[in-house]
Coordinates of C-alpha atoms in Angstrom, one line a residue:
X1 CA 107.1 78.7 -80.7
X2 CA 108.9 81.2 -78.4
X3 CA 111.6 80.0 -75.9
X4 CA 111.9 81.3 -72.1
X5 CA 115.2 81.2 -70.5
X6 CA 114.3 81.3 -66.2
X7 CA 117.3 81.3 -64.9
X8 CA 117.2 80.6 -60.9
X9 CA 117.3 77.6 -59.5
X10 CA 114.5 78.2 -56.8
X11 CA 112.5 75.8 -55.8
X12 CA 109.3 77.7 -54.5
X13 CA 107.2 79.2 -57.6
X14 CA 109.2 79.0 -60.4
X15 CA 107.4 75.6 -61.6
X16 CA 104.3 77.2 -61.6
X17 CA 106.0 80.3 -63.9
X18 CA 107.2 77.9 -66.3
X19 CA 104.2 75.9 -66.4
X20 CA 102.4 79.2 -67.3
X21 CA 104.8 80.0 -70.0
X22 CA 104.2 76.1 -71.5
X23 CA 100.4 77.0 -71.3
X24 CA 100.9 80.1 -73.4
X25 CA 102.6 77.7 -76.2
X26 CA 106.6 78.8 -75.1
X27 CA 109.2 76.2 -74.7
X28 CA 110.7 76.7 -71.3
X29 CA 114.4 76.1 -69.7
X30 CA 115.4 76.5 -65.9
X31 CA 118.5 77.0 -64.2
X32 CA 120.9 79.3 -62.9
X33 CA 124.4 77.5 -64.9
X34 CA 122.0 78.4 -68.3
X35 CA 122.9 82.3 -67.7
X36 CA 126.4 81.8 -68.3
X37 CA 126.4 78.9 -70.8
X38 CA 124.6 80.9 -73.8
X39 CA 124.7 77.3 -75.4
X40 CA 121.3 78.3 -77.3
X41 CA 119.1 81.2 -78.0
X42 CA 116.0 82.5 -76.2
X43 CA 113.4 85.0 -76.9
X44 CA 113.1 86.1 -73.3
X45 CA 115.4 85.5 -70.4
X46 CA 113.1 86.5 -67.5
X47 CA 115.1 87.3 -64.3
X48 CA 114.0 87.1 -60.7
X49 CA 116.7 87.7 -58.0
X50 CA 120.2 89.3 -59.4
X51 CA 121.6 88.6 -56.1
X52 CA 121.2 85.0 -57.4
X53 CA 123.6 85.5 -59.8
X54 CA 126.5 86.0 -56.9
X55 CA 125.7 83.0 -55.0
X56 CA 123.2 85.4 -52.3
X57 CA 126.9 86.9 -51.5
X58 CA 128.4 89.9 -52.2
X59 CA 130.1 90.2 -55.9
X60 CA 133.5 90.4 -55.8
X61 CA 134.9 92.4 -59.1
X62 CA 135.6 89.9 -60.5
X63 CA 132.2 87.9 -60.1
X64 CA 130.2 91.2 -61.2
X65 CA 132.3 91.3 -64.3
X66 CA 131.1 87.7 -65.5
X67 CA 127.5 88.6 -64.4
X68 CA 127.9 91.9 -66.8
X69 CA 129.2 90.6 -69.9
X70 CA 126.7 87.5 -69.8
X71 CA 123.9 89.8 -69.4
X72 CA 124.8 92.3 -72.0
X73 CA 125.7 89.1 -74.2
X74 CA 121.7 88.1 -73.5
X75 CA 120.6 91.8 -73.9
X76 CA 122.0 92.0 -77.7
X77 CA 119.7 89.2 -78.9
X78 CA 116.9 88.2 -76.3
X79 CA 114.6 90.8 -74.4
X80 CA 115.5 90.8 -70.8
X81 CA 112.4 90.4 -67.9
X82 CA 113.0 91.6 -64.7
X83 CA 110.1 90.7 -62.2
X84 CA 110.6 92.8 -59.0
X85 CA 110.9 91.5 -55.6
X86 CA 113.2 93.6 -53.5
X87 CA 114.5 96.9 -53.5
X88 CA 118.2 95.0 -52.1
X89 CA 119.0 92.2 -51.1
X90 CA 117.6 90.6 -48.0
X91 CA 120.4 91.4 -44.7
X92 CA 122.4 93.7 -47.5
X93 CA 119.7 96.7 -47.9
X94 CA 121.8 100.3 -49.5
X95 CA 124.9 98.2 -50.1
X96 CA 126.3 99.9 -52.8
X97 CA 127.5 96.8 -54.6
X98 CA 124.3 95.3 -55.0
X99 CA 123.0 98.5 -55.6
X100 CA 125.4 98.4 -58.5
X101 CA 124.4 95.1 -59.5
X102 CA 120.4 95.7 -59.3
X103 CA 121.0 99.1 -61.4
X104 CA 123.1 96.8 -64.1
X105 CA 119.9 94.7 -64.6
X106 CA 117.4 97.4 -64.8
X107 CA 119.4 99.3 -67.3
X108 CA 119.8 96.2 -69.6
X109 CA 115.9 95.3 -69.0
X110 CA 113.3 95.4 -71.9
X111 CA 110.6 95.5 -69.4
X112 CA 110.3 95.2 -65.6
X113 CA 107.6 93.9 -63.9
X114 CA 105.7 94.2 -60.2
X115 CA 103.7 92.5 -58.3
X116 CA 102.1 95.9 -56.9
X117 CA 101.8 99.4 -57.8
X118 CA 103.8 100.7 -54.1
X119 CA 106.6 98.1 -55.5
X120 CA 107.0 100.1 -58.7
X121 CA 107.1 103.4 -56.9
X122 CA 109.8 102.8 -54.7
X123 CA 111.6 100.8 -57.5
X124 CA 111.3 104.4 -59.8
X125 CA 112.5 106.2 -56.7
X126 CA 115.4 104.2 -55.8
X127 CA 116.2 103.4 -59.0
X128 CA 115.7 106.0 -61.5
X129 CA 117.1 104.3 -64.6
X130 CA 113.7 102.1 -64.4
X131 CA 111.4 105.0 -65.1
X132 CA 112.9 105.3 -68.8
X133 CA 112.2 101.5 -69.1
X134 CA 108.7 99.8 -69.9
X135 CA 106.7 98.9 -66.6
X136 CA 104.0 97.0 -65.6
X137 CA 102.2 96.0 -62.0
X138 CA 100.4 92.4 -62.8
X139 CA 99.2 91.6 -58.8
X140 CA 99.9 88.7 -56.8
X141 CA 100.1 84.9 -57.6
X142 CA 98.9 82.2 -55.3
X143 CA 100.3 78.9 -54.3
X144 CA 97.2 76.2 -55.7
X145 CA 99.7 73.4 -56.4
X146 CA 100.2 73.3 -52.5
X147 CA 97.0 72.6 -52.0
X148 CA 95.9 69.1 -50.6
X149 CA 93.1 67.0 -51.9
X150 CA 91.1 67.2 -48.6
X151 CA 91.0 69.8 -45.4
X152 CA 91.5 68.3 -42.0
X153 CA 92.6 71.2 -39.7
X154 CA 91.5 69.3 -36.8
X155 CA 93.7 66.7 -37.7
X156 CA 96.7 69.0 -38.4
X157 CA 96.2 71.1 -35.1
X158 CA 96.5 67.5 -33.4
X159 CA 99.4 66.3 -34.9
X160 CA 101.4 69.8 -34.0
X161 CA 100.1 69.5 -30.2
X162 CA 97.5 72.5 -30.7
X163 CA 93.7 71.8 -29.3
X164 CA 90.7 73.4 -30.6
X165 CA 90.8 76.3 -27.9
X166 CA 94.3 77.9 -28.3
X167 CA 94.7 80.5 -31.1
X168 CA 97.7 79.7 -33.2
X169 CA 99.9 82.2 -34.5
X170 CA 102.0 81.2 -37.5
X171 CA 105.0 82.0 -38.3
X172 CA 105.9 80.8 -41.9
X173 CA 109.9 81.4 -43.5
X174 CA 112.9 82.8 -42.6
X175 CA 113.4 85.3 -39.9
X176 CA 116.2 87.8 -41.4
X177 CA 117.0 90.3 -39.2
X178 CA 117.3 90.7 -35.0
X179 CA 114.5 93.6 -35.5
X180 CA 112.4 90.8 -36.6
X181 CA 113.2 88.3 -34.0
X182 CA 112.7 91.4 -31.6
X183 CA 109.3 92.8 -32.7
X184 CA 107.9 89.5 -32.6
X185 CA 108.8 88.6 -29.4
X186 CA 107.9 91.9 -27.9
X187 CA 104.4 91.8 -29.9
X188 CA 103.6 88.1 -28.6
X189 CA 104.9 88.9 -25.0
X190 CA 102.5 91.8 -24.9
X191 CA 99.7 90.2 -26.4
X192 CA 96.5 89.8 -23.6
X193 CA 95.0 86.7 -25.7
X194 CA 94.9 84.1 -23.2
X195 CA 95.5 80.8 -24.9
X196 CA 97.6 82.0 -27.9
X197 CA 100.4 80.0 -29.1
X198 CA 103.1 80.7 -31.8
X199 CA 103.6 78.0 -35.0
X200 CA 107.6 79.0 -36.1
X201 CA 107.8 76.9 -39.2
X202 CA 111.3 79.1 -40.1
X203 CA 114.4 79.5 -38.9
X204 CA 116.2 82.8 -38.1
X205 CA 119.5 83.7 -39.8
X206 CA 120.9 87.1 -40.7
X207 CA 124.6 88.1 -42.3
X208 CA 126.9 88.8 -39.8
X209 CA 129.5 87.1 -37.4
X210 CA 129.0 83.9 -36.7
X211 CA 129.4 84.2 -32.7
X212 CA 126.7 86.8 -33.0
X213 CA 124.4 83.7 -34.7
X214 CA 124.8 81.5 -31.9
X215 CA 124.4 83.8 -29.3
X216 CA 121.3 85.5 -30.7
X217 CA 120.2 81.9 -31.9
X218 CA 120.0 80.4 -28.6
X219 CA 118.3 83.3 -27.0
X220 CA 115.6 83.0 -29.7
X221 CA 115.1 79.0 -29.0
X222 CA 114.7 79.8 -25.4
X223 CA 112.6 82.2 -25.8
X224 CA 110.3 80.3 -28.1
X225 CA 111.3 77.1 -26.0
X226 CA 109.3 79.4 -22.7
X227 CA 106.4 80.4 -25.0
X228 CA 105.7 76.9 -25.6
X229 CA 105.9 77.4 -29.0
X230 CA 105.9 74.6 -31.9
X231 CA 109.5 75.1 -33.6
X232 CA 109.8 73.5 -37.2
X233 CA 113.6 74.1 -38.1
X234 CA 114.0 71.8 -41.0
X235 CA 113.2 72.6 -44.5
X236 CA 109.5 72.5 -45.5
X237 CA 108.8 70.0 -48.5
X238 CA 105.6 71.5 -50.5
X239 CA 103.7 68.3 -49.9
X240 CA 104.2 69.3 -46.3
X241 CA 103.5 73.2 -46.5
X242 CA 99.4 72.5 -46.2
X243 CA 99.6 71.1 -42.6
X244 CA 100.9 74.2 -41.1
X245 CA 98.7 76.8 -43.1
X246 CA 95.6 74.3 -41.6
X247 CA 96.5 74.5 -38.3
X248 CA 97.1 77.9 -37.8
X249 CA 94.3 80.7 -36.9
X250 CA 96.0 83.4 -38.5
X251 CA 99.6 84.3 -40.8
X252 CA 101.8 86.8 -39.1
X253 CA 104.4 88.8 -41.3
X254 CA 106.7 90.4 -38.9
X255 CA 108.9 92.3 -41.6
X256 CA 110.0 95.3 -41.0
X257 CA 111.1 97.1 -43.7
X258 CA 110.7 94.2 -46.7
X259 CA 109.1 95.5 -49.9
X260 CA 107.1 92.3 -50.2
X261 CA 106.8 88.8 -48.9
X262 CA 105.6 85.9 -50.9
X263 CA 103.6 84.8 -47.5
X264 CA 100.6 87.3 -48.4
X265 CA 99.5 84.8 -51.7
X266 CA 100.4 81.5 -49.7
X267 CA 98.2 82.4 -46.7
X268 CA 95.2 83.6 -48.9
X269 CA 95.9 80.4 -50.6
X270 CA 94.8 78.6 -47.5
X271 CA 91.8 81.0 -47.0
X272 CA 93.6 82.8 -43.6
X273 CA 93.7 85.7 -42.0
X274 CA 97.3 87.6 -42.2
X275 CA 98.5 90.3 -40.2
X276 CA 100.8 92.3 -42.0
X277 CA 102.8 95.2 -42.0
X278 CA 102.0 98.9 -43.0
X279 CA 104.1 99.5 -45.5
X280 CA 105.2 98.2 -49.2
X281 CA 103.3 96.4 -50.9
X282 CA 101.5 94.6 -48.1
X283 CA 99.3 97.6 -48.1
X284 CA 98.1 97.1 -51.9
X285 CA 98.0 93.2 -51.3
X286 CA 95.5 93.9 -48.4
X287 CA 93.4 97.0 -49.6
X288 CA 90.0 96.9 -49.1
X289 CA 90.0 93.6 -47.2
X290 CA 89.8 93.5 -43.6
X291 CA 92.9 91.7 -42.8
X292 CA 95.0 93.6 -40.0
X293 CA 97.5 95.7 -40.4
X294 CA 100.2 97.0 -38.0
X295 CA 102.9 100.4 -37.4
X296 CA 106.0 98.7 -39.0
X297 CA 108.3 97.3 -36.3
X298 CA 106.1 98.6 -33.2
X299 CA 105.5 95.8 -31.1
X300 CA 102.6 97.4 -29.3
X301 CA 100.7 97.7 -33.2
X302 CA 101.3 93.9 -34.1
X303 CA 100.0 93.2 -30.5
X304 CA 96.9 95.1 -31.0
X305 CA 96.6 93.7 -34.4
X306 CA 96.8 90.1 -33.3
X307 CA 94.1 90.9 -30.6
X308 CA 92.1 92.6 -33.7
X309 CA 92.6 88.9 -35.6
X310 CA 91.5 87.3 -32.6
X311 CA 88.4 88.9 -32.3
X312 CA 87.6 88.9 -35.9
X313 CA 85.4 86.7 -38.1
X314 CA 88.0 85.1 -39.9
X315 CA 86.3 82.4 -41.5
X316 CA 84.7 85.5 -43.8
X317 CA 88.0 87.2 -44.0
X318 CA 89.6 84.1 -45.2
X319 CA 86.9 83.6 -47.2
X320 CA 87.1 87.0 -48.8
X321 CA 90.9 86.3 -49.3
X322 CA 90.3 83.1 -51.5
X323 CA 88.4 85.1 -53.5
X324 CA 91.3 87.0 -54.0
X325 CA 93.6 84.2 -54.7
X326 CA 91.4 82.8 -57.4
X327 CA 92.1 86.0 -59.3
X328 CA 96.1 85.6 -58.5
X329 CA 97.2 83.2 -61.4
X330 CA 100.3 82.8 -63.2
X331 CA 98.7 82.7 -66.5
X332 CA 97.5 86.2 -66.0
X333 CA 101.1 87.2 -64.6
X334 CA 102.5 85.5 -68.1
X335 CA 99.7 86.8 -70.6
X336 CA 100.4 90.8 -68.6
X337 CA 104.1 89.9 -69.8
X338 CA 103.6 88.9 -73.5
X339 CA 101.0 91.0 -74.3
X340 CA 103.6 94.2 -72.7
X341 CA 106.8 92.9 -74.6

């Protein structure tokens, strides 16, 4: 039996990864501390966010030092998995640090892995060290263990304060940047629909001063506060995640220059329609399907594209995009993995 080393202590996917790697007959250990103890040995130490590894913060020399010589430590007797989800950090995109830190990780990799074919291009490109390494693109996941027993969107659109007219707009995660915040409030302010109305299950927070928080903070809240929009602030627990997802008429992604966004798999998860950006890898995610697509940060585009959403038949294209997620399994992901390393 092989052993897996998953060193993050994220609480979204990660189960379902390890419960894929238990499937395929590998004993499995979480947790970020693990990295640095190198109390054991492991066959594979698969890697998700370096950034992880320096607390989501900058690494001071120090800090980058430790990260180093545990990782070469683990690169000497374990292969090393890198699965791809940014080009940078999100709030620190072309800091050279990080830059630094990604290019440390790729160069010690045995194999790096995507969730899309654009995602490996711009890695390559950015990152030229990972064209000399082994790649693969696997496709998407999907989120089936946040999936309830039974469907009642009537009964979640109730208990949010949404009636069966008004087309809901969700809004699922963190908002990262001000462009964000800004192309979404533009996009919904210029938006002719009637009786839309925005779900924002998701804070916004970006790096910067903390003056510049509050300030921009409170003008979000108002502004959301005179859309009559349903805020949800606090953490989402998974057992929750379904009632938002069933209330909602469509999944907005308002990123604007993100390589990826986990939101794509959840809302086909939940058989919805999601309006996406062009660009990344939402355009492999989506091709072929007839889910909208918008200019990246032009308000006017995600306007028109919520209007295209609107008049839509999105029971079909949330139909289509099941059939999509039923495809999207870890066990595939895992069994791309072994069967590359």
């Amino acid at each position: 039996m092989g052993r897996v080393l998953i060193p993050t202590n994220d609480r979204g996917f990660v189960s379902d990864l390890a419960d894929a790697y238990l499937r395929a007959g590998y004993e499995v250990t979480v947790g970020l501390d693990n990295f640095f103890l190198h109390a054991t040995s492991f066959n594979l130490i698969h890697i998700q966010w370096p950034e992880e590894f320096s607390d989501w913060k900058i690494p001071d020399s120090r800090n980058f030092e430790r990260i180093e010589i545990s990782l070469k430590r683990w690169a000497q007797k374990s292969k090393i998995l890198i699965s791809v989800h940014n080009l940078y950090p999100h709030g620190y995109e072309k800091n050279h640090i990080f830059y630094d830190l990604y290019d440390c990780f790729y160069r010690n990799a045995s194999l790096i892995s995507y969730f899309s074919e654009s995602a490996k291009i711009l890695v390559n490109r950015e990152y030229p060290e990972t064209i000399n390494k082994p790649n693969i693109v696997h496709g998407l996941f999907n989120y089936d263990r946040l999936l309830p027993h039974s469907v009642d969107a009537r009964k979640a659109r109730l208990s949010l304060g949404f009636d069966k007219s008004e087309f809901v707009v969700l809004v699922f995660g963190r908002l990262r940047s001000w462009h964000e915040v800004s192309l979404l409030r533009k996009a919904f302010s210029l938006c002719p629909i009637r009786k839309k109305r925005l779900l924002m299950a998701g804070r916004y927070f970006e790096v910067g001063p903390l003056w510049r928080q509050r300030v921009r903070r409170f003008r979000w809240i108002t502004w959301l506060k005179t859309y009559r929009a349903v805020i949800i602030n606090d953490y989402v627990p998974d057992d929750e995640v379904h009632r938002y997802l069933e209330a909602c008429d469509v999944v907005v992604i308002p990123r604007i220059d993100d390589l990826s966004s986990g939101i794509v798999p959840l809302a086909m998860t939940f058989s919805k329609t999601v309006v996406a950006p062009r660009h990344g890898a939402f355009v492999d995610y989506l091709a072929g399907t007839n889910n909208p697509l918008y200019k990246s940060g032009n308000p006017d585009s995600l306007s028109s594209a919520l209007v295209k959403a609107w008049d839509a038949d999105r029971d079909t294209i949330g139909r289509d995009n099941r059939k999509i997620a039923d495809q999207c399994t870890w066990d595939n992901i895992v069994n791309s993995i072994l069967l590359a390393g």
